Structures are given as structure tokens and as C-alpha cells.
Amino acid sequence: MTGPVTAAAPAGEQHDARAALHRLRAEVAKAVVGQDAVVTGLVIALLCRGHVLLEGVPGVAKTLLIRTVATALDLDSKRVQFTPDLMPGDVTGSLIFDPHTAAFTFREGPVFTNLLLADEINRTPPKTQSALLEVMEERQVSVEGVRRPLPDPFIVAATQNPIEYEGTYPLPEAQLDRFLLKLTVPLPSRDEELGVLRAHHAGFDPRDLRAAGVRPVATAADLAAAREAVRRVHVAEPLFGYLVDLCRATRNTPALELGASPRGATALLNTAKAWSWLAGRDHVVPDDVKAVARPTLRHRLRLRPEVELEGVSVDAVLDTVLATVPTPR
């Protein structure tokens, strides 16, 4: 079965879109120091219409990073602080009775935006977490049987603290599998931290990005052209087999009690295509797959308890899988 035939975006338009997205790094660096890899992950998520789970200790500028990326892409962003008493309607919106019209009207929740920052998502109970499932998968909100589509583009960037577990609710596997990427936000190097201090000493205010010189360097049209170009990136038949073999290897690895699902294989295909396009190629090579395998798969895998007690990490298991599955030539 073949899909509908659409015209390819002109080569010049594709080049302009790629150049605009590459300018994003320099623009974000005006406010956030040393997070190029995370910025690239967020761009890949936008290109693939996927969601991102950001993991890092407090104080590494996760919130500032999301706000800066949204500003540089000229996108709307909203932030929700997830707490134990947060209700589903606080996230998605709810019907409000208007005494002047004697009718119920829908008041949109913060999910009606382009880039939603779900801060400390694991601090809210499952009832509220589940409200995000339809939002993330269907990109819509259903209230009283009425479906309300979300803006396009739309992605969720959720944060969680990797060291503080008291009072948290671990995300269920079904919700974790709906995140395209899990990105680790590292602590800055000594030189980068010195740069942060110098910027604050010079008057940098993280609440005023315009004063820091952050300006839009790409538009929704650039993003749409980039998505179309990514969709057309060529994947050779041996690469399909390589993607499947990698995911099947995680299901047969003794160290894991849960391997990557077919959704994980699809996610790996899409992120590899986006990575390849950002690198300036029109076809995927095995190194593209290897470059995105860890952030695409790490949150979809679960270590066996005895392996976790030995201090083995999911990334280490993925490294073994990548080293043992034959690479196509």
C-alpha cells in the first residue's frame, strides 16, 4: 500500500530550515551554558512530534532551557508545577459555569500551548498523570465527549529529579513509553559554571530573556519544512533490520526484565532520521542509529532487581547491545 504523493520541499527551503534550527544552539547559549546535547534532543523531539523526559538535579536550568528554546523558536510555552494535590482539570482544562449566560463554557488548561513544561511530573498522583496520556498520544483534550485539539506543534517536556524519591509516584511504563526521548541534564563543567557566575554578576536575569538578547531565530514554517524533509530521509532495507535487531536484543538480554517495544523501534527510526537530517544527510547510516539509541531507548527498559543492585546502568546494557548486534555495511 502506498501513501498519498506530496511534493517535496524545495532544496533551498530545506537548507534554510536546517540553518535556522542550527542557529538555535547559539541563541540558547545566550541564556543557558553548556547544554548543546539537550537542545539537540529537544529539536529532534519537535521534528518527530515527540515528548521529552528531562532528568537532572535541581538547579541545572531545566526550566530556563525550555523557556529559552521556546523563545528562540517563537513558540508559546507554559509551565505546570506538578504537586500531590494537582487535579486533572488543572492540567487539561474544565467546564466553568457562567452565571451571566447560565451555560457551561470550557476554560482551557495549560496544555493548550506549543511547549508544555511539566515540572517534577513524578510528584503528582497517577490520576493526574493519566490525564496527560490522551494529551501526549492523541494531542487532544476530551471533556464531556467533546474533543478539543491542541495547537501544532505541541510537545511535553517533563522533568524529574533522579535523587529525590520521597513523596513521588513513579511513572507507569505505559506513560514512559510515550516519551520519545529521555535526556540527562548534566551539571556544568568548571569553566561553564564560571561562565554562569560571570553572567549573573554582569546582571543576567533568567526571568528576562529579551534583556539577555534571546530572539526568535526560527519559525513554525521552518519547523514544518524541516518535518517534511525529515519524513523524506531515506532508510535502506538493511537499516530496518538493524533497528529491529537492536530492539529485539533488548528483549533477550538477561540483565533486563523489560525490553524495547515496537513503539520503541518506531521511535528509534524517527529519531535516527531527524539526527541524519540535522547532520546534513538525506539517508540514515548506522552511526545515526547509535547516536540516538541511548536517549530513545533508556526509559523503555527495566533492569532486573539483582542487576540494578550490582550497580549496572541501563546505558551500560545498551552499550553492550550496540556492541554485539552486527552493524550493517
CSV table of C-alpha atoms in Angstrom, one decimal:
chain,number,residue,atom,x,y,z
A,1,MET,CA,0.0,0.0,0.0
A,2,THR,CA,1.4,3.4,-0.9
A,3,GLY,CA,0.6,6.7,0.7
A,4,PRO,CA,-0.6,9.9,-0.9
A,5,VAL,CA,2.0,11.6,-3.2
A,6,THR,CA,3.1,15.0,-2.0
A,7,ALA,CA,5.5,17.5,-3.5
A,8,ALA,CA,8.9,17.5,-1.8
A,9,ALA,CA,10.0,20.7,-0.2
A,10,PRO,CA,12.5,22.7,-2.4
A,11,ALA,CA,16.1,22.0,-1.5
A,12,GLY,CA,16.7,25.7,-0.7
A,13,GLU,CA,13.8,25.7,1.7
A,14,GLN,CA,15.1,22.6,3.4
A,15,HIS,CA,18.6,24.2,3.7
A,16,ASP,CA,17.1,27.3,5.2
A,17,ALA,CA,15.1,25.3,7.8
A,18,ARG,CA,18.2,23.3,8.8
A,19,ALA,CA,20.3,26.5,9.1
A,20,ALA,CA,17.6,28.1,11.2
A,21,LEU,CA,17.5,25.2,13.6
A,22,HIS,CA,21.3,25.1,13.8
A,23,ARG,CA,21.2,28.8,14.8
A,24,LEU,CA,19.1,27.7,17.8
A,25,ARG,CA,22.2,26.4,19.7
A,26,ALA,CA,23.9,29.8,19.6
A,27,GLU,CA,20.7,31.6,20.6
A,28,VAL,CA,20.0,29.3,23.6
A,29,ALA,CA,23.7,29.7,24.7
A,30,LYS,CA,23.0,33.3,25.4
A,31,ALA,CA,21.0,32.2,28.4
A,32,VAL,CA,21.9,28.6,29.1
A,33,VAL,CA,25.5,27.4,29.2
A,34,GLY,CA,26.8,24.0,28.1
A,35,GLN,CA,23.6,22.1,27.2
A,36,ASP,CA,24.0,21.6,23.5
A,37,ALA,CA,23.2,17.9,23.6
A,38,VAL,CA,19.9,18.6,25.4
A,39,VAL,CA,19.0,21.4,23.0
A,40,THR,CA,19.6,19.0,20.1
A,41,GLY,CA,17.3,16.4,21.8
A,42,LEU,CA,14.6,19.0,22.1
A,43,VAL,CA,14.9,19.9,18.4
A,44,ILE,CA,14.7,16.2,17.5
A,45,ALA,CA,11.6,15.9,19.6
A,46,LEU,CA,10.0,18.8,17.8
A,47,LEU,CA,10.9,17.4,14.4
A,48,CYS,CA,9.4,14.0,15.3
A,49,ARG,CA,6.4,15.4,17.2
A,50,GLY,CA,7.6,13.6,20.3
A,51,HIS,CA,7.8,14.3,24.0
A,52,VAL,CA,10.9,14.6,26.2
A,53,LEU,CA,11.6,13.5,29.8
A,54,LEU,CA,14.4,15.6,31.3
A,55,GLU,CA,16.2,14.2,34.3
A,56,GLY,CA,18.6,16.2,36.3
A,57,VAL,CA,19.3,17.5,39.8
A,58,PRO,CA,17.7,20.8,40.9
A,59,GLY,CA,19.5,24.0,39.7
A,60,VAL,CA,20.8,22.9,36.3
A,61,ALA,CA,18.5,25.3,34.4
A,62,LYS,CA,15.9,22.8,33.1
A,63,THR,CA,13.1,25.4,33.3
A,64,LEU,CA,15.2,28.1,31.8
A,65,LEU,CA,16.3,25.8,29.0
A,66,ILE,CA,12.7,25.1,28.0
A,67,ARG,CA,11.7,28.8,28.1
A,68,THR,CA,14.8,29.8,26.1
A,69,VAL,CA,14.1,27.2,23.4
A,70,ALA,CA,10.5,28.3,23.1
A,71,THR,CA,11.6,31.9,22.7
A,72,ALA,CA,14.2,31.1,20.1
A,73,LEU,CA,11.7,29.1,18.1
A,74,ASP,CA,9.0,31.8,18.6
A,75,LEU,CA,6.7,29.2,20.2
A,76,ASP,CA,4.3,29.6,23.1
A,77,SER,CA,5.2,27.8,26.3
A,78,LYS,CA,3.6,27.2,29.7
A,79,ARG,CA,4.8,25.6,32.9
A,80,VAL,CA,2.9,23.4,35.3
A,81,GLN,CA,4.3,22.6,38.7
A,82,PHE,CA,3.1,19.0,39.4
A,83,THR,CA,2.2,18.6,43.1
A,84,PRO,CA,0.3,15.8,45.0
A,85,ASP,CA,-2.9,17.9,45.1
A,86,LEU,CA,-2.9,18.8,41.4
A,87,MET,CA,-6.2,17.7,39.7
A,88,PRO,CA,-6.6,16.5,36.0
A,89,GLY,CA,-8.7,19.6,35.2
A,90,ASP,CA,-5.9,21.8,36.4
A,91,VAL,CA,-3.8,20.5,33.5
A,92,THR,CA,-6.3,19.9,30.7
A,93,GLY,CA,-8.9,22.5,31.5
A,94,SER,CA,-12.5,22.2,32.7
A,95,LEU,CA,-16.1,23.3,32.2
A,96,ILE,CA,-16.9,26.5,34.1
A,97,PHE,CA,-20.5,27.7,34.8
A,98,ASP,CA,-21.0,31.3,33.6
A,99,PRO,CA,-23.9,32.8,35.6
A,100,HIS,CA,-24.3,35.6,33.0
A,101,THR,CA,-25.2,33.2,30.3
A,102,ALA,CA,-26.5,30.3,32.5
A,103,ALA,CA,-24.3,28.0,30.5
A,104,PHE,CA,-21.1,26.0,30.9
A,105,THR,CA,-18.0,27.2,29.0
A,106,PHE,CA,-14.7,25.4,28.6
A,107,ARG,CA,-11.7,27.1,30.2
A,108,GLU,CA,-8.5,25.9,28.5
A,109,GLY,CA,-5.8,24.4,30.7
A,110,PRO,CA,-2.1,25.0,30.4
A,111,VAL,CA,-1.8,22.1,27.9
A,112,PHE,CA,-3.1,24.4,25.2
A,113,THR,CA,0.3,25.6,24.2
A,114,ASN,CA,3.2,24.6,22.0
A,115,LEU,CA,5.8,23.6,24.6
A,116,LEU,CA,4.4,22.4,27.9
A,117,LEU,CA,6.9,22.2,30.8
A,118,ALA,CA,5.6,19.5,33.2
A,119,ASP,CA,7.9,20.3,36.2
A,120,GLU,CA,8.5,17.3,38.6
A,121,ILE,CA,5.9,15.2,36.8
A,122,ASN,CA,6.5,12.3,39.2
A,123,ARG,CA,5.2,14.3,42.2
A,124,THR,CA,1.6,14.1,41.1
A,125,PRO,CA,-0.6,11.0,41.7
A,126,PRO,CA,-1.5,8.6,38.9
A,127,LYS,CA,-4.9,10.1,38.4
A,128,THR,CA,-3.4,13.4,37.2
A,129,GLN,CA,-0.5,11.7,35.4
A,130,SER,CA,-3.1,9.7,33.4
A,131,ALA,CA,-4.7,12.9,32.2
A,132,LEU,CA,-1.6,13.5,30.2
A,133,LEU,CA,-1.8,10.2,28.4
A,134,GLU,CA,-4.5,11.3,25.9
A,135,VAL,CA,-2.8,14.7,25.6
A,136,MET,CA,0.5,13.1,24.7
A,137,GLU,CA,-0.8,10.3,22.4
A,138,GLU,CA,-3.8,11.9,20.8
A,139,ARG,CA,-2.8,15.6,21.1
A,140,GLN,CA,-6.3,16.5,22.2
A,141,VAL,CA,-8.4,17.0,25.3
A,142,SER,CA,-11.8,15.3,25.7
A,143,VAL,CA,-14.3,16.9,28.1
A,144,GLU,CA,-17.9,15.8,28.3
A,145,GLY,CA,-17.5,14.0,25.0
A,146,VAL,CA,-16.2,17.0,23.1
A,147,ARG,CA,-12.7,16.7,21.6
A,148,ARG,CA,-10.6,19.8,21.6
A,149,PRO,CA,-7.4,19.6,19.5
A,150,LEU,CA,-4.1,21.1,20.8
A,151,PRO,CA,-2.0,23.5,18.9
A,152,ASP,CA,0.6,22.3,16.4
A,153,PRO,CA,3.4,22.0,17.2
A,154,PHE,CA,2.9,20.6,20.7
A,155,ILE,CA,5.3,18.6,22.9
A,156,VAL,CA,5.5,17.9,26.6
A,157,ALA,CA,8.9,18.4,28.3
A,158,ALA,CA,8.6,16.8,31.7
A,159,THR,CA,11.3,17.0,34.4
A,160,GLN,CA,12.1,14.7,37.3
A,161,ASN,CA,14.7,14.6,40.0
A,162,PRO,CA,16.9,11.5,39.8
A,163,ILE,CA,17.9,11.5,43.5
A,164,GLU,CA,14.8,12.5,45.5
A,165,TYR,CA,12.1,9.8,45.7
A,166,GLU,CA,10.2,10.6,48.9
A,167,GLY,CA,6.7,11.7,48.1
A,168,THR,CA,6.9,10.8,44.4
A,169,TYR,CA,4.9,8.5,42.2
A,170,PRO,CA,7.0,6.5,39.7
A,171,LEU,CA,5.7,7.0,36.1
A,172,PRO,CA,4.0,3.8,34.8
A,173,GLU,CA,5.6,2.0,31.9
A,174,ALA,CA,2.7,3.0,29.6
A,175,GLN,CA,3.4,6.7,30.2
A,176,LEU,CA,7.2,6.3,30.0
A,177,ASP,CA,6.8,4.6,26.6
A,178,ARG,CA,5.0,7.7,25.3
A,179,PHE,CA,8.1,9.8,25.7
A,180,LEU,CA,10.2,9.9,22.6
A,181,LEU,CA,13.4,10.7,24.5
A,182,LYS,CA,14.9,10.7,28.0
A,183,LEU,CA,17.6,13.3,28.2
A,184,THR,CA,20.0,13.6,31.1
A,185,VAL,CA,20.7,17.3,32.0
A,186,PRO,CA,24.3,17.2,33.4
A,187,LEU,CA,25.9,19.5,35.9
A,188,PRO,CA,28.1,22.1,34.1
A,189,SER,CA,31.9,21.8,33.9
A,190,ARG,CA,34.0,24.1,36.0
A,191,ASP,CA,34.6,26.5,33.1
A,192,GLU,CA,30.8,26.5,32.2
A,193,GLU,CA,29.9,27.2,35.9
A,194,LEU,CA,32.4,30.1,35.9
A,195,GLY,CA,30.5,31.4,32.9
A,196,VAL,CA,27.2,31.2,34.7
A,197,LEU,CA,28.6,33.2,37.7
A,198,ARG,CA,30.1,35.8,35.5
A,199,ALA,CA,26.8,36.2,33.6
A,200,HIS,CA,24.8,36.7,36.8
A,201,HIS,CA,27.5,39.1,38.2
A,202,ALA,CA,27.1,41.1,35.0
A,203,GLY,CA,23.3,41.4,35.6
A,204,PHE,CA,21.8,38.4,33.7
A,205,ASP,CA,18.2,37.9,34.8
A,206,PRO,CA,16.8,34.4,33.9
A,207,ARG,CA,13.3,35.9,34.1
A,208,ASP,CA,14.0,38.4,31.3
A,209,LEU,CA,15.2,36.5,28.2
A,210,ARG,CA,14.7,39.5,26.0
A,211,ALA,CA,17.2,41.5,28.0
A,212,ALA,CA,19.7,38.7,27.6
A,213,GLY,CA,19.4,39.1,23.9
A,214,VAL,CA,17.5,35.9,23.1
A,215,ARG,CA,15.5,36.4,19.9
A,216,PRO,CA,13.4,34.1,17.6
A,217,VAL,CA,15.8,32.5,15.1
A,218,ALA,CA,13.3,30.0,13.6
A,219,THR,CA,9.5,30.0,12.9
A,220,ALA,CA,6.7,27.4,12.8
A,221,ALA,CA,7.1,27.5,9.0
A,222,ASP,CA,10.8,26.5,9.3
A,223,LEU,CA,9.7,23.6,11.6
A,224,ALA,CA,7.0,22.4,9.2
A,225,ALA,CA,9.5,22.4,6.3
A,226,ALA,CA,12.1,20.6,8.5
A,227,ARG,CA,9.5,17.9,9.4
A,228,GLU,CA,8.7,17.3,5.8
A,229,ALA,CA,12.4,17.0,5.0
A,230,VAL,CA,12.9,14.5,7.8
A,231,ARG,CA,10.0,12.4,6.7
A,232,ARG,CA,11.7,12.0,3.3
A,233,VAL,CA,15.0,10.9,4.7
A,234,HIS,CA,15.9,7.6,3.0
A,235,VAL,CA,16.3,4.4,5.1
A,236,ALA,CA,17.9,1.4,3.3
A,237,GLU,CA,16.4,-2.1,3.9
A,238,PRO,CA,19.4,-3.4,5.9
A,239,LEU,CA,18.8,-0.4,8.4
A,240,PHE,CA,15.3,-1.6,9.1
A,241,GLY,CA,16.7,-5.0,10.0
A,242,TYR,CA,19.3,-3.3,12.2
A,243,LEU,CA,16.7,-1.3,14.1
A,244,VAL,CA,14.5,-4.4,14.7
A,245,ASP,CA,17.5,-6.5,15.8
A,246,LEU,CA,18.6,-3.9,18.3
A,247,CYS,CA,15.2,-3.7,19.9
A,248,ARG,CA,14.8,-7.5,19.9
A,249,ALA,CA,18.2,-7.8,21.5
A,250,THR,CA,17.0,-5.8,24.5
A,251,ARG,CA,14.1,-8.2,25.0
A,252,ASN,CA,16.5,-11.2,25.1
A,253,THR,CA,19.2,-9.6,27.3
A,254,PRO,CA,19.4,-11.4,30.7
A,255,ALA,CA,20.1,-8.1,32.5
A,256,LEU,CA,16.7,-6.7,31.5
A,257,GLU,CA,13.2,-7.8,32.6
A,258,LEU,CA,11.6,-5.4,30.1
A,259,GLY,CA,12.9,-4.6,26.6
A,260,ALA,CA,12.0,-2.1,24.0
A,261,SER,CA,8.5,-2.4,22.5
A,262,PRO,CA,7.7,-2.0,18.8
A,263,ARG,CA,6.9,1.6,19.6
A,264,GLY,CA,10.5,1.9,20.8
A,265,ALA,CA,11.7,0.6,17.4
A,266,THR,CA,9.5,3.2,15.6
A,267,ALA,CA,10.8,6.0,17.9
A,268,LEU,CA,14.4,4.9,17.1
A,269,LEU,CA,13.7,5.0,13.4
A,270,ASN,CA,12.2,8.5,13.6
A,271,THR,CA,15.0,10.0,15.8
A,272,ALA,CA,17.7,8.5,13.6
A,273,LYS,CA,16.1,10.2,10.6
A,274,ALA,CA,16.0,13.5,12.4
A,275,TRP,CA,19.6,13.2,13.5
A,276,SER,CA,20.7,12.3,10.0
A,277,TRP,CA,18.9,15.3,8.5
A,278,LEU,CA,20.3,17.7,11.1
A,279,ALA,CA,23.8,16.3,10.2
A,280,GLY,CA,23.1,17.3,6.5
A,281,ARG,CA,22.4,13.9,5.1
A,282,ASP,CA,19.4,12.6,3.1
A,283,HIS,CA,19.8,9.0,4.3
A,284,VAL,CA,20.3,7.2,7.6
A,285,VAL,CA,23.6,5.4,8.4
A,286,PRO,CA,24.2,3.0,11.3
A,287,ASP,CA,26.1,5.7,13.2
A,288,ASP,CA,22.9,7.8,13.3
A,289,VAL,CA,21.1,5.0,15.0
A,290,LYS,CA,23.9,4.5,17.5
A,291,ALA,CA,23.9,8.3,18.3
A,292,VAL,CA,20.3,8.3,19.3
A,293,ALA,CA,19.8,4.8,20.7
A,294,ARG,CA,20.5,5.7,24.4
A,295,PRO,CA,18.2,8.7,24.8
A,296,THR,CA,15.5,6.9,22.7
A,297,LEU,CA,15.5,3.6,24.5
A,298,ARG,CA,16.9,4.0,28.0
A,299,HIS,CA,13.5,4.9,29.6
A,300,ARG,CA,11.8,2.0,27.9
A,301,LEU,CA,14.0,-0.7,29.5
A,302,ARG,CA,13.8,-2.0,33.0
A,303,LEU,CA,16.7,-3.7,34.8
A,304,ARG,CA,16.3,-6.9,36.8
A,305,PRO,CA,16.5,-6.0,40.5
A,306,GLU,CA,19.6,-8.1,41.1
A,307,VAL,CA,21.4,-6.4,38.2
A,308,GLU,CA,20.4,-3.0,39.5
A,309,LEU,CA,21.8,-3.9,43.0
A,310,GLU,CA,25.1,-4.6,41.3
A,311,GLY,CA,25.3,-1.0,40.1
A,312,VAL,CA,24.7,-1.8,36.4
A,313,SER,CA,23.0,1.0,34.5
A,314,VAL,CA,20.6,0.8,31.6
A,315,ASP,CA,23.0,2.8,29.4
A,316,ALA,CA,25.7,0.2,30.1
A,317,VAL,CA,23.4,-2.6,29.0
A,318,LEU,CA,22.6,-0.6,25.9
A,319,ASP,CA,26.3,-0.1,25.2
A,320,THR,CA,26.6,-3.9,25.3
A,321,VAL,CA,23.7,-4.4,22.9
A,322,LEU,CA,25.1,-1.8,20.5
A,323,ALA,CA,28.5,-3.6,20.6
A,324,THR,CA,27.1,-7.1,20.0
A,325,VAL,CA,24.4,-6.6,17.4
A,326,PRO,CA,26.0,-6.8,13.9
A,327,THR,CA,26.2,-3.4,12.1
A,328,PRO,CA,25.1,-3.4,8.5
A,329,ARG,CA,27.7,-2.5,5.9
